[in-house]
């Protein structure tokens, strides 16, 4: 039995896969998506009150850092972990779902392909247990 090894070559016909960060549009894309996400939250009666006393500038910066890090942009996330951030907030499943819906509307507003949206949502879905009813 013979075993043959082949090398993977990057050619125009076989480009290296983009990171999710790149598919989101890199830094400007993540910045815009985060801005639109916050706007969607602010317009949603179910959840906007949760952010009434928040430092929205810091929230924006931490979201950008976290999204950049989680999607392969090479950023460092300097915020607290999700358990610490949401401790004592008692966020309900309905509120969590409203946040997800706000992100989905922001992704639609940015015309992100469904596959890109699904990949981003899949990165954030595991945080549910660290956020809800903490």
Coordinates of C-alpha atoms in Angstrom, one line a residue:
X1 CA 0.0 0.0 0.0
X2 CA 1.4 3.4 -1.0
X3 CA 0.7 6.6 0.8
X4 CA 0.9 9.9 -1.0
X5 CA 1.0 13.3 0.6
X6 CA 0.1 16.4 -1.2
X7 CA 0.8 20.0 -0.2
X8 CA -1.9 22.6 0.1
X9 CA -1.2 25.5 -2.1
X10 CA -2.8 28.9 -1.9
X11 CA -3.6 30.0 -5.4
X12 CA -6.3 32.4 -6.8
X13 CA -8.4 29.2 -7.4
X14 CA -7.7 28.1 -3.8
X15 CA -7.6 31.3 -1.7
X16 CA -7.1 31.2 2.1
X17 CA -10.4 31.3 3.9
X18 CA -11.3 34.6 5.4
X19 CA -11.7 35.0 9.1
X20 CA -15.2 35.9 10.3
X21 CA -13.7 39.2 11.3
X22 CA -12.8 39.8 7.7
X23 CA -16.2 38.7 6.5
X24 CA -17.8 41.3 8.9
X25 CA -15.7 44.0 7.2
X26 CA -12.8 44.2 9.5
X27 CA -12.5 47.0 11.9
X28 CA -14.9 49.4 10.1
X29 CA -17.5 46.6 9.7
X30 CA -17.3 45.5 13.4
X31 CA -17.6 49.2 14.5
X32 CA -20.6 49.8 12.3
X33 CA -22.3 46.5 13.3
X34 CA -21.8 47.4 17.0
X35 CA -23.2 50.9 16.5
X36 CA -26.2 49.5 14.7
X37 CA -26.6 46.8 17.4
X38 CA -26.7 49.5 20.1
X39 CA -29.2 51.5 18.1
X40 CA -31.4 48.5 17.8
X41 CA -31.2 47.9 21.6
X42 CA -32.1 51.6 22.2
X43 CA -35.2 51.2 20.0
X44 CA -36.5 48.0 21.6
X45 CA -39.0 48.7 24.4
X46 CA -38.3 45.2 25.9
X47 CA -34.6 45.9 26.7
X48 CA -33.7 49.6 26.4
X49 CA -34.4 50.2 30.1
X50 CA -31.6 47.8 31.0
X51 CA -29.1 50.2 29.5
X52 CA -30.5 53.4 30.9
X53 CA -27.6 53.9 33.4
X54 CA -24.9 52.3 31.3
X55 CA -21.8 53.9 29.9
X56 CA -22.7 53.4 26.3
X57 CA -19.3 54.4 25.1
X58 CA -17.6 51.7 27.2
X59 CA -20.3 49.2 26.2
X60 CA -19.5 50.0 22.5
X61 CA -15.7 49.6 23.0
X62 CA -16.1 46.3 24.9
X63 CA -18.4 44.9 22.2
X64 CA -16.0 45.9 19.5
X65 CA -13.1 44.3 21.4
X66 CA -15.0 41.2 22.2
X67 CA -16.4 40.7 18.6
X68 CA -12.9 41.4 17.2
X69 CA -11.3 38.8 19.5
X70 CA -14.0 36.2 19.0
X71 CA -14.1 36.5 15.2
X72 CA -10.3 36.2 14.6
X73 CA -9.4 39.9 14.3
X74 CA -6.5 39.6 16.7
X75 CA -7.8 42.0 19.3
X76 CA -7.5 41.6 23.0
X77 CA -10.7 41.8 25.0
X78 CA -10.1 43.9 28.2
X79 CA -13.6 43.7 29.7
X80 CA -14.9 41.4 32.4
X81 CA -16.1 37.9 31.7
X82 CA -19.8 37.5 31.1
X83 CA -20.6 36.1 34.5
X84 CA -19.0 39.1 36.3
X85 CA -20.6 41.6 33.9
X86 CA -24.1 40.2 34.4
X87 CA -23.9 39.2 38.0
X88 CA -27.1 40.3 39.9
X89 CA -28.8 41.6 36.8
X90 CA -31.4 38.7 36.6
X91 CA -31.7 39.0 32.9
X92 CA -34.6 36.9 31.7
X93 CA -34.7 34.6 28.7
X94 CA -37.1 37.0 27.0
X95 CA -34.6 39.8 27.4
X96 CA -31.7 37.7 26.2
X97 CA -33.7 36.7 23.1
X98 CA -34.5 40.4 22.5
X99 CA -30.8 41.1 22.6
X100 CA -30.2 38.4 20.0
X101 CA -33.0 39.8 17.9
X102 CA -31.4 43.3 18.1
X103 CA -28.1 41.8 16.9
X104 CA -29.9 40.0 14.0
X105 CA -31.6 43.3 12.9
X106 CA -28.2 45.0 13.0
X107 CA -26.7 42.3 10.9
X108 CA -29.6 42.6 8.4
X109 CA -29.1 46.3 8.3
X110 CA -25.4 45.7 7.4
X111 CA -26.5 43.2 4.7
X112 CA -24.4 40.4 6.2
X113 CA -24.9 37.1 4.4
X114 CA -26.9 34.5 6.4
X115 CA -23.9 32.2 6.8
X116 CA -21.9 35.0 8.3
X117 CA -24.8 35.9 10.6
X118 CA -25.1 32.2 11.7
X119 CA -21.4 31.9 12.4
X120 CA -21.5 35.1 14.6
X121 CA -24.6 34.0 16.5
X122 CA -22.9 30.6 17.1
X123 CA -20.0 32.3 18.8
X124 CA -22.3 34.2 21.2
X125 CA -24.9 31.5 21.9
X126 CA -22.7 29.7 24.5
X127 CA -22.8 32.9 26.6
X128 CA -26.5 32.3 27.4
X129 CA -25.7 30.4 30.6
X130 CA -23.3 33.1 31.8
X131 CA -25.9 35.9 31.2
X132 CA -29.4 34.7 31.9
X133 CA -30.7 34.9 35.5
X134 CA -27.3 35.9 37.0

